Amino acid sequence: MATVVPGSAGAAGTDAARRDARAASGPPSEPPRRRRSGARRILGAQPHGLLFSAPYLAFVLVVFAYPVVFAVWMSFQDYFFAAPGAEVDRPFVGLDNYVTALSDPDVWRSFGNVGIFLVINVPLTVLLSILLATALDRVTKMRTFFRVAYYVPYVSASVAVVAVWLFLFSGNGLVNTVLGPLAPDPSWLVNSAWAMPSIAFFVTWKGLGFYILLYLAALQNVPRELYESVSMDGGGRIRQFFGVTVPSVRPATLLVVLLATITGANLFTEPYLLTGGGGPNGASTSPVLLMYQRGIEQQNPDVAAAIGVILIVMVLLLAALQRRFVGGEER
């Protein structure tokens, strides 16, 4: 005969009810954690990273941030150069310097010139660098030689490379000799229609090696199985390129577009050396070159600062549009 312990059935039922209640309520909740701010989290979790990045942060603040802030302040003042230590009055003039800059036709022409440069340079840089990087990624023999050959112009001194370019594109240069009657008259760099396009081709050629390296680094992260899958479906090299390579390196494309745009907007050395300071008749003058002419040669640093601030705002707007349409934002 089974022995029944008094109260055992009730206790078992109570335990079963408690288990059912716990199962219905889900896992036990953890005690709330105190959230730390972003700065405290970084300082607490990555002290060594901050230590190693401190020199670069100081470099950015001294070389980039301070000059930008000072230029903005200068653009609102009646600023002029004075002897070191001299105390002079530089009154606040509001937007007068911006009005002067925007009413100057040379300023608008310089922005138009750099617009022509960017329209040629940026698409050409993206197209050539991704094609050459894809080709170099498939090369098995003499890979190092080809990569170094494309990178050498980028690290070469601009003055030396400009001398070679002047020799090639002068009136009696090699390019005109090959083209013969098809060569423009006047020649490339002294022709108002061809001066800025010639500079754009030169900058594209010189900086191509750097952008090729960016794409080569991006291509290392593309799974080879994707190419094999497209190949098994009957796709050739062209379909692999547009179906796998282009979408996979889209972040690198955005980076190349942004860097090429920023570099082109700051164009100075090439028109200064190739066309003798923006010639012919200002056809190759860039905003940065005009800032040098207004600020240093003509002693109007306040107007030059206003041109610089306008250039910064336009580049930021252009970068935002590129980030939106090239695909840098997550959706």
mmCIF file of C-alpha atoms in Angstrom:
data_model
loop_
_atom_site.group_PDB
_atom_site.id
_atom_site.type_symbol
_atom_site.label_atom_id
_atom_site.label_comp_id
_atom_site.label_asym_id
_atom_site.label_seq_id
_atom_site.Cartn_x
_atom_site.Cartn_y
_atom_site.Cartn_z
ATOM 1 C CA MET A 1 0.000 0.000 0.000
ATOM 2 C CA ALA A 2 1.428 3.369 -0.967
ATOM 3 C CA THR A 3 2.074 5.824 1.790
ATOM 4 C CA VAL A 4 0.835 9.303 1.210
ATOM 5 C CA VAL A 5 2.729 12.078 2.905
ATOM 6 C CA PRO A 6 0.416 14.814 4.018
ATOM 7 C CA GLY A 7 0.859 18.019 2.064
ATOM 8 C CA SER A 8 3.123 16.419 -0.574
ATOM 9 C CA ALA A 9 0.604 16.687 -3.371
ATOM 10 C CA GLY A 10 -0.007 20.347 -2.615
ATOM 11 C CA ALA A 11 3.728 21.069 -2.535
ATOM 12 C CA ALA A 12 4.253 19.303 -5.876
ATOM 13 C CA GLY A 13 1.441 21.267 -7.415
ATOM 14 C CA THR A 14 2.838 24.498 -6.083
ATOM 15 C CA ASP A 15 6.312 23.734 -7.518
ATOM 16 C CA ALA A 16 4.822 22.879 -10.914
ATOM 17 C CA ALA A 17 2.838 26.098 -10.888
ATOM 18 C CA ARG A 18 5.994 28.085 -10.090
ATOM 19 C CA ARG A 19 7.897 26.413 -12.936
ATOM 20 C CA ASP A 20 5.070 27.191 -15.369
ATOM 21 C CA ALA A 21 5.022 30.803 -14.219
ATOM 22 C CA ARG A 22 8.785 31.146 -14.688
ATOM 23 C CA ALA A 23 8.592 29.597 -18.165
ATOM 24 C CA ALA A 24 5.812 31.971 -19.159
ATOM 25 C CA SER A 25 7.639 35.026 -17.884
ATOM 26 C CA GLY A 26 10.813 34.205 -19.830
ATOM 27 C CA PRO A 27 14.439 34.218 -18.635
ATOM 28 C CA PRO A 28 15.260 36.116 -15.482
ATOM 29 C CA SER A 29 15.975 39.753 -16.167
ATOM 30 C CA GLU A 30 19.485 41.018 -15.578
ATOM 31 C CA PRO A 31 20.032 43.951 -13.301
ATOM 32 C CA PRO A 32 20.202 47.187 -15.269
ATOM 33 C CA ARG A 33 23.695 48.318 -16.180
ATOM 34 C CA ARG A 34 24.763 51.880 -15.996
ATOM 35 C CA ARG A 35 25.547 53.151 -19.459
ATOM 36 C CA ARG A 36 28.759 55.021 -19.888
ATOM 37 C CA SER A 37 29.116 57.904 -22.246
ATOM 38 C CA GLY A 38 31.038 57.459 -25.497
ATOM 39 C CA ALA A 39 34.062 59.384 -24.263
ATOM 40 C CA ARG A 40 34.232 57.452 -20.952
ATOM 41 C CA ARG A 41 33.798 54.149 -22.775
ATOM 42 C CA ILE A 42 36.667 54.930 -25.164
ATOM 43 C CA LEU A 43 38.901 56.241 -22.403
ATOM 44 C CA GLY A 44 38.214 53.221 -20.225
ATOM 45 C CA ALA A 45 38.410 50.520 -22.897
ATOM 46 C CA GLN A 46 41.086 51.792 -25.279
ATOM 47 C CA PRO A 47 43.718 53.762 -23.356
ATOM 48 C CA HIS A 48 46.557 52.379 -25.469
ATOM 49 C CA GLY A 49 44.771 53.227 -28.706
ATOM 50 C CA LEU A 50 44.321 56.815 -27.563
ATOM 51 C CA LEU A 51 47.978 56.965 -26.590
ATOM 52 C CA PHE A 52 49.111 55.850 -30.037
ATOM 53 C CA SER A 53 46.632 58.106 -31.851
ATOM 54 C CA ALA A 54 47.494 61.192 -29.765
ATOM 55 C CA PRO A 55 50.406 62.318 -32.023
ATOM 56 C CA TYR A 56 48.208 62.170 -35.131
ATOM 57 C CA LEU A 57 45.376 63.925 -33.304
ATOM 58 C CA ALA A 58 47.770 66.704 -32.333
ATOM 59 C CA PHE A 59 48.980 66.868 -35.942
ATOM 60 C CA VAL A 60 45.411 67.233 -37.243
ATOM 61 C CA LEU A 61 44.592 69.932 -34.698
ATOM 62 C CA VAL A 62 47.739 71.964 -35.405
ATOM 63 C CA VAL A 63 48.017 71.527 -39.183
ATOM 64 C CA PHE A 64 44.336 71.347 -40.211
ATOM 65 C CA ALA A 65 41.871 72.383 -37.515
ATOM 66 C CA TYR A 66 43.660 75.521 -36.293
ATOM 67 C CA PRO A 67 44.303 76.945 -39.806
ATOM 68 C CA VAL A 68 40.648 76.372 -40.769
ATOM 69 C CA VAL A 69 39.367 78.117 -37.641
ATOM 70 C CA PHE A 70 41.843 80.956 -38.134
ATOM 71 C CA ALA A 71 40.831 81.319 -41.797
ATOM 72 C CA VAL A 72 37.165 81.558 -40.829
ATOM 73 C CA TRP A 73 38.005 84.259 -38.276
ATOM 74 C CA MET A 74 40.208 86.084 -40.788
ATOM 75 C CA SER A 75 37.456 86.088 -43.415
ATOM 76 C CA PHE A 76 35.286 88.273 -41.165
ATOM 77 C CA GLN A 77 38.024 90.803 -40.405
ATOM 78 C CA ASP A 78 39.758 93.593 -42.259
ATOM 79 C CA TYR A 79 42.918 91.528 -42.050
ATOM 80 C CA PHE A 80 46.331 92.454 -43.424
ATOM 81 C CA PHE A 81 49.876 91.360 -42.785
ATOM 82 C CA ALA A 82 51.945 93.270 -40.259
ATOM 83 C CA ALA A 83 55.403 93.032 -38.757
ATOM 84 C CA PRO A 84 55.817 90.311 -36.104
ATOM 85 C CA GLY A 85 54.871 91.639 -32.681
ATOM 86 C CA ALA A 86 53.156 94.739 -34.059
ATOM 87 C CA GLU A 87 49.719 95.496 -32.626
ATOM 88 C CA VAL A 88 47.378 96.711 -35.329
ATOM 89 C CA ASP A 89 43.625 97.138 -35.472
ATOM 90 C CA ARG A 90 41.809 94.552 -37.585
ATOM 91 C CA PRO A 91 38.131 95.517 -37.340
ATOM 92 C CA PHE A 92 35.213 93.184 -37.885
ATOM 93 C CA VAL A 93 33.701 93.728 -41.350
ATOM 94 C CA GLY A 94 31.042 91.019 -41.423
ATOM 95 C CA LEU A 95 30.391 89.567 -44.876
ATOM 96 C CA ASP A 96 32.259 92.242 -46.824
ATOM 97 C CA ASN A 97 35.082 89.873 -47.790
ATOM 98 C CA TYR A 98 32.596 87.298 -49.027
ATOM 99 C CA VAL A 99 30.785 89.918 -51.076
ATOM 100 C CA THR A 100 34.102 90.999 -52.572
ATOM 101 C CA ALA A 101 35.036 87.401 -53.376
ATOM 102 C CA LEU A 102 31.686 86.454 -54.877
ATOM 103 C CA SER A 103 31.517 89.614 -56.981
ATOM 104 C CA ASP A 104 34.917 88.863 -58.532
ATOM 105 C CA PRO A 105 34.559 87.145 -61.933
ATOM 106 C CA ASP A 106 37.991 85.573 -61.509
ATOM 107 C CA VAL A 107 36.712 83.678 -58.465
ATOM 108 C CA TRP A 108 33.784 82.241 -60.389
ATOM 109 C CA ARG A 109 36.051 81.339 -63.286
ATOM 110 C CA SER A 110 38.449 79.525 -60.951
ATOM 111 C CA PHE A 111 35.593 77.438 -59.554
ATOM 112 C CA GLY A 112 34.456 76.719 -63.099
ATOM 113 C CA ASN A 113 37.995 75.631 -63.992
ATOM 114 C CA VAL A 114 38.204 73.232 -61.069
ATOM 115 C CA GLY A 115 34.729 71.961 -61.986
ATOM 116 C CA ILE A 116 36.026 71.060 -65.452
ATOM 117 C CA PHE A 117 39.001 69.396 -63.807
ATOM 118 C CA LEU A 118 36.830 67.278 -61.486
ATOM 119 C CA VAL A 119 34.440 66.240 -64.266
ATOM 120 C CA ILE A 120 37.407 64.817 -66.187
ATOM 121 C CA ASN A 121 39.681 63.646 -63.367
ATOM 122 C CA VAL A 122 37.322 61.880 -60.943
ATOM 123 C CA PRO A 123 35.498 59.544 -63.390
ATOM 124 C CA LEU A 124 38.739 58.843 -65.251
ATOM 125 C CA THR A 125 40.547 58.046 -62.015
ATOM 126 C CA VAL A 126 37.821 55.659 -60.834
ATOM 127 C CA LEU A 127 37.514 53.908 -64.204
ATOM 128 C CA LEU A 128 41.236 53.444 -64.880
ATOM 129 C CA SER A 129 42.186 52.513 -61.332
ATOM 130 C CA ILE A 130 39.493 49.820 -60.945
ATOM 131 C CA LEU A 131 40.250 48.346 -64.386
ATOM 132 C CA LEU A 132 43.999 48.287 -63.825
ATOM 133 C CA ALA A 133 43.630 46.974 -60.276
ATOM 134 C CA THR A 134 41.416 44.138 -61.525
ATOM 135 C CA ALA A 135 43.952 43.302 -64.227
ATOM 136 C CA LEU A 136 46.888 43.446 -61.815
ATOM 137 C CA ASP A 137 45.015 41.262 -59.334
ATOM 138 C CA ARG A 138 44.909 38.493 -61.956
ATOM 139 C CA VAL A 139 48.543 38.841 -63.011
ATOM 140 C CA THR A 140 50.760 36.009 -61.788
ATOM 141 C CA LYS A 141 54.069 36.849 -63.470
ATOM 142 C CA MET A 142 55.994 40.078 -62.768
ATOM 143 C CA ARG A 143 53.199 41.250 -60.457
ATOM 144 C CA THR A 144 55.545 43.299 -58.256
ATOM 145 C CA PHE A 145 57.149 44.979 -61.266
ATOM 146 C CA PHE A 146 53.832 46.166 -62.680
ATOM 147 C CA ARG A 147 52.577 47.422 -59.316
ATOM 148 C CA VAL A 148 55.771 49.372 -58.678
ATOM 149 C CA ALA A 149 55.724 50.761 -62.225
ATOM 150 C CA TYR A 150 52.276 52.258 -61.689
ATOM 151 C CA TYR A 151 53.179 53.600 -58.246
ATOM 152 C CA VAL A 152 56.459 55.317 -59.205
ATOM 153 C CA PRO A 153 54.838 58.453 -60.751
ATOM 154 C CA TYR A 154 52.830 59.017 -57.564
ATOM 155 C CA VAL A 155 55.928 59.143 -55.353
ATOM 156 C CA SER A 156 58.061 61.031 -57.860
ATOM 157 C CA ALA A 157 58.812 64.708 -57.339
ATOM 158 C CA SER A 158 56.244 66.908 -59.059
ATOM 159 C CA VAL A 159 58.879 69.248 -60.496
ATOM 160 C CA ALA A 160 60.698 66.394 -62.241
ATOM 161 C CA VAL A 161 57.497 64.866 -63.618
ATOM 162 C CA VAL A 162 56.241 68.269 -64.768
ATOM 163 C CA ALA A 163 59.464 68.750 -66.732
ATOM 164 C CA VAL A 164 58.826 65.494 -68.603
ATOM 165 C CA TRP A 165 55.206 66.490 -69.233
ATOM 166 C CA LEU A 166 56.255 69.890 -70.581
ATOM 167 C CA PHE A 167 58.663 68.155 -72.943
ATOM 168 C CA LEU A 168 55.932 65.836 -74.198
ATOM 169 C CA PHE A 169 53.190 68.453 -74.642
ATOM 170 C CA SER A 170 55.162 71.474 -75.817
ATOM 171 C CA GLY A 171 54.633 72.888 -79.275
ATOM 172 C CA ASN A 172 57.430 70.765 -80.735
ATOM 173 C CA GLY A 173 56.989 67.927 -78.256
ATOM 174 C CA LEU A 174 56.595 64.221 -78.856
ATOM 175 C CA VAL A 175 52.779 64.256 -78.656
ATOM 176 C CA ASN A 176 52.379 66.961 -81.286
ATOM 177 C CA THR A 177 54.944 65.234 -83.488
ATOM 178 C CA VAL A 178 52.939 62.006 -83.381
ATOM 179 C CA LEU A 179 49.587 63.739 -83.916
ATOM 180 C CA GLY A 180 50.877 65.927 -86.708
ATOM 181 C CA PRO A 181 48.039 68.034 -88.210
ATOM 182 C CA LEU A 182 45.639 66.760 -85.526
ATOM 183 C CA ALA A 183 47.579 68.573 -82.779
ATOM 184 C CA PRO A 184 45.811 71.659 -81.376
ATOM 185 C CA ASP A 185 47.079 75.084 -82.321
ATOM 186 C CA PRO A 186 48.147 76.732 -80.067
ATOM 187 C CA SER A 187 49.566 73.777 -78.204
ATOM 188 C CA TRP A 188 47.978 71.989 -75.246
ATOM 189 C CA LEU A 189 49.157 73.944 -72.221
ATOM 190 C CA VAL A 190 48.911 77.364 -73.872
ATOM 191 C CA ASN A 191 45.490 76.684 -75.340
ATOM 192 C CA SER A 192 42.618 78.094 -73.285
ATOM 193 C CA ALA A 193 40.359 75.158 -74.248
ATOM 194 C CA TRP A 194 42.912 72.403 -73.573
ATOM 195 C CA ALA A 195 44.933 73.760 -70.641
ATOM 196 C CA MET A 196 42.699 72.460 -67.825
ATOM 197 C CA PRO A 197 41.899 69.119 -69.510
ATOM 198 C CA SER A 198 45.641 68.593 -70.014
ATOM 199 C CA ILE A 199 46.238 69.237 -66.316
ATOM 200 C CA ALA A 200 43.430 66.801 -65.468
ATOM 201 C CA PHE A 201 45.057 64.086 -67.580
ATOM 202 C CA PHE A 202 48.401 64.763 -65.941
ATOM 203 C CA VAL A 203 47.017 64.555 -62.392
ATOM 204 C CA THR A 204 45.108 61.389 -63.276
ATOM 205 C CA TRP A 205 48.239 59.721 -64.596
ATOM 206 C CA LYS A 206 50.411 60.827 -61.692
ATOM 207 C CA GLY A 207 48.042 59.752 -58.907
ATOM 208 C CA LEU A 208 46.786 56.557 -60.509
ATOM 209 C CA GLY A 209 49.181 54.291 -58.608
ATOM 210 C CA PHE A 210 47.803 55.299 -55.229
ATOM 211 C CA TYR A 211 44.201 54.580 -56.182
ATOM 212 C CA ILE A 212 45.191 51.272 -57.773
ATOM 213 C CA LEU A 213 46.630 50.208 -54.422
ATOM 214 C CA LEU A 214 43.352 51.094 -52.705
ATOM 215 C CA TYR A 215 41.410 48.923 -55.124
ATOM 216 C CA LEU A 216 43.949 46.092 -54.858
ATOM 217 C CA ALA A 217 43.490 46.096 -51.093
ATOM 218 C CA ALA A 218 39.711 45.979 -51.526
ATOM 219 C CA LEU A 219 39.931 43.124 -54.029
ATOM 220 C CA GLN A 220 41.720 40.943 -51.481
ATOM 221 C CA ASN A 221 38.479 40.813 -49.468
ATOM 222 C CA VAL A 222 36.306 39.640 -52.372
ATOM 223 C CA PRO A 223 35.583 35.890 -51.971
ATOM 224 C CA ARG A 224 36.840 33.871 -54.951
ATOM 225 C CA GLU A 225 33.777 31.658 -54.644
ATOM 226 C CA LEU A 226 31.681 34.495 -56.070
ATOM 227 C CA TYR A 227 33.695 34.497 -59.292
ATOM 228 C CA GLU A 228 33.501 30.716 -59.488
ATOM 229 C CA SER A 229 29.727 30.839 -59.004
ATOM 230 C CA VAL A 230 29.286 33.346 -61.843
ATOM 231 C CA SER A 231 31.623 31.294 -64.035
ATOM 232 C CA MET A 232 29.609 28.111 -63.377
ATOM 233 C CA ASP A 233 26.481 29.995 -64.454
ATOM 234 C CA GLY A 234 28.147 30.772 -67.766
ATOM 235 C CA GLY A 235 29.282 34.300 -66.981
ATOM 236 C CA GLY A 236 32.471 35.588 -68.544
ATOM 237 C CA ARG A 237 35.003 38.152 -67.376
ATOM 238 C CA ILE A 238 32.769 41.116 -68.171
ATOM 239 C CA ARG A 239 29.850 39.685 -66.208
ATOM 240 C CA GLN A 240 32.174 38.843 -63.306
ATOM 241 C CA PHE A 241 33.480 42.387 -63.327
ATOM 242 C CA PHE A 242 30.090 44.107 -63.258
ATOM 243 C CA GLY A 243 28.328 41.461 -61.176
ATOM 244 C CA VAL A 244 30.968 40.765 -58.529
ATOM 245 C CA THR A 245 33.906 43.176 -58.627
ATOM 246 C CA VAL A 246 32.090 46.495 -58.927
ATOM 247 C CA PRO A 247 29.528 45.860 -56.145
ATOM 248 C CA SER A 248 32.129 44.274 -53.843
ATOM 249 C CA VAL A 249 34.539 47.230 -53.995
ATOM 250 C CA ARG A 250 31.847 49.897 -53.637
ATOM 251 C CA PRO A 251 33.264 51.238 -50.320
ATOM 252 C CA ALA A 252 36.666 51.590 -51.992
ATOM 253 C CA THR A 253 35.009 53.412 -54.893
ATOM 254 C CA LEU A 254 33.464 55.895 -52.487
ATOM 255 C CA LEU A 255 36.867 56.442 -50.879
ATOM 256 C CA VAL A 256 38.537 56.962 -54.256
ATOM 257 C CA VAL A 257 35.838 59.429 -55.339
ATOM 258 C CA LEU A 258 36.143 61.423 -52.108
ATOM 259 C CA LEU A 259 39.949 61.517 -52.162
ATOM 260 C CA ALA A 260 40.080 62.450 -55.845
ATOM 261 C CA THR A 261 37.546 65.228 -55.269
ATOM 262 C CA ILE A 262 39.386 66.663 -52.266
ATOM 263 C CA THR A 263 42.730 66.459 -54.079
ATOM 264 C CA GLY A 264 41.309 68.116 -57.181
ATOM 265 C CA ALA A 265 39.643 70.889 -55.204
ATOM 266 C CA ASN A 266 43.040 71.715 -53.668
ATOM 267 C CA LEU A 267 44.771 71.867 -57.047
ATOM 268 C CA PHE A 268 47.750 74.220 -56.942
ATOM 269 C CA THR A 269 51.120 72.752 -57.926
ATOM 270 C CA GLU A 270 50.167 71.515 -61.380
ATOM 271 C CA PRO A 271 48.660 74.721 -62.832
ATOM 272 C CA TYR A 272 51.355 76.777 -61.109
ATOM 273 C CA LEU A 273 54.143 74.774 -62.776
ATOM 274 C CA LEU A 274 52.568 73.619 -66.032
ATOM 275 C CA THR A 275 50.894 76.833 -67.179
ATOM 276 C CA GLY A 276 53.010 79.469 -65.453
ATOM 277 C CA GLY A 277 50.487 80.353 -62.773
ATOM 278 C CA GLY A 278 47.045 79.771 -64.272
ATOM 279 C CA GLY A 279 47.501 80.685 -67.894
ATOM 280 C CA PRO A 280 46.574 81.256 -70.560
ATOM 281 C CA ASN A 281 44.528 84.230 -69.344
ATOM 282 C CA GLY A 282 43.302 82.453 -66.229
ATOM 283 C CA ALA A 283 42.011 79.383 -68.085
ATOM 284 C CA SER A 284 43.766 77.029 -65.644
ATOM 285 C CA THR A 285 43.557 79.073 -62.441
ATOM 286 C CA SER A 286 42.253 77.021 -59.517
ATOM 287 C CA PRO A 287 40.666 78.479 -56.345
ATOM 288 C CA VAL A 288 43.734 77.604 -54.263
ATOM 289 C CA LEU A 289 46.030 79.224 -56.814
ATOM 290 C CA LEU A 290 43.781 82.297 -56.802
ATOM 291 C CA MET A 291 43.971 82.357 -52.995
ATOM 292 C CA TYR A 292 47.757 82.471 -53.288
ATOM 293 C CA GLN A 293 47.594 85.288 -55.817
ATOM 294 C CA ARG A 294 45.094 87.333 -53.790
ATOM 295 C CA GLY A 295 46.558 86.648 -50.375
ATOM 296 C CA ILE A 296 50.324 86.618 -50.962
ATOM 297 C CA GLU A 297 50.963 88.477 -54.194
ATOM 298 C CA GLN A 298 48.222 91.115 -53.831
ATOM 299 C CA GLN A 299 48.284 91.364 -49.999
ATOM 300 C CA ASN A 300 44.569 90.644 -49.487
ATOM 301 C CA PRO A 301 44.614 87.679 -47.073
ATOM 302 C CA ASP A 302 41.099 88.399 -45.800
ATOM 303 C CA VAL A 303 39.578 87.989 -49.268
ATOM 304 C CA ALA A 304 41.749 84.911 -49.834
ATOM 305 C CA ALA A 305 40.435 83.451 -46.574
ATOM 306 C CA ALA A 306 36.857 84.057 -47.720
ATOM 307 C CA ILE A 307 37.589 82.194 -50.960
ATOM 308 C CA GLY A 308 39.027 79.335 -48.904
ATOM 309 C CA VAL A 309 35.944 79.108 -46.676
ATOM 310 C CA ILE A 310 33.672 79.076 -49.737
ATOM 311 C CA LEU A 311 35.810 76.284 -51.206
ATOM 312 C CA ILE A 312 35.542 74.246 -47.995
ATOM 313 C CA VAL A 313 31.753 74.579 -47.929
ATOM 314 C CA MET A 314 31.439 73.568 -51.580
ATOM 315 C CA VAL A 315 33.711 70.529 -51.118
ATOM 316 C CA LEU A 316 31.728 69.419 -48.060
ATOM 317 C CA LEU A 317 28.459 69.692 -49.994
ATOM 318 C CA LEU A 318 29.932 67.790 -52.906
ATOM 319 C CA ALA A 319 31.272 65.095 -50.584
ATOM 320 C CA ALA A 320 27.843 64.744 -48.963
ATOM 321 C CA LEU A 321 26.213 64.289 -52.384
ATOM 322 C CA GLN A 322 28.828 61.728 -53.373
ATOM 323 C CA ARG A 323 28.315 59.833 -50.127
ATOM 324 C CA ARG A 324 24.592 59.776 -50.772
ATOM 325 C CA PHE A 325 24.651 58.681 -54.410
ATOM 326 C CA VAL A 326 27.827 56.588 -54.630
ATOM 327 C CA GLY A 327 26.534 54.448 -51.768
ATOM 328 C CA GLY A 328 28.352 55.289 -48.583
ATOM 329 C CA GLU A 329 25.264 55.487 -46.374
ATOM 330 C CA GLU A 330 23.587 52.486 -44.887
ATOM 331 C CA ARG A 331 19.917 52.145 -45.772
#
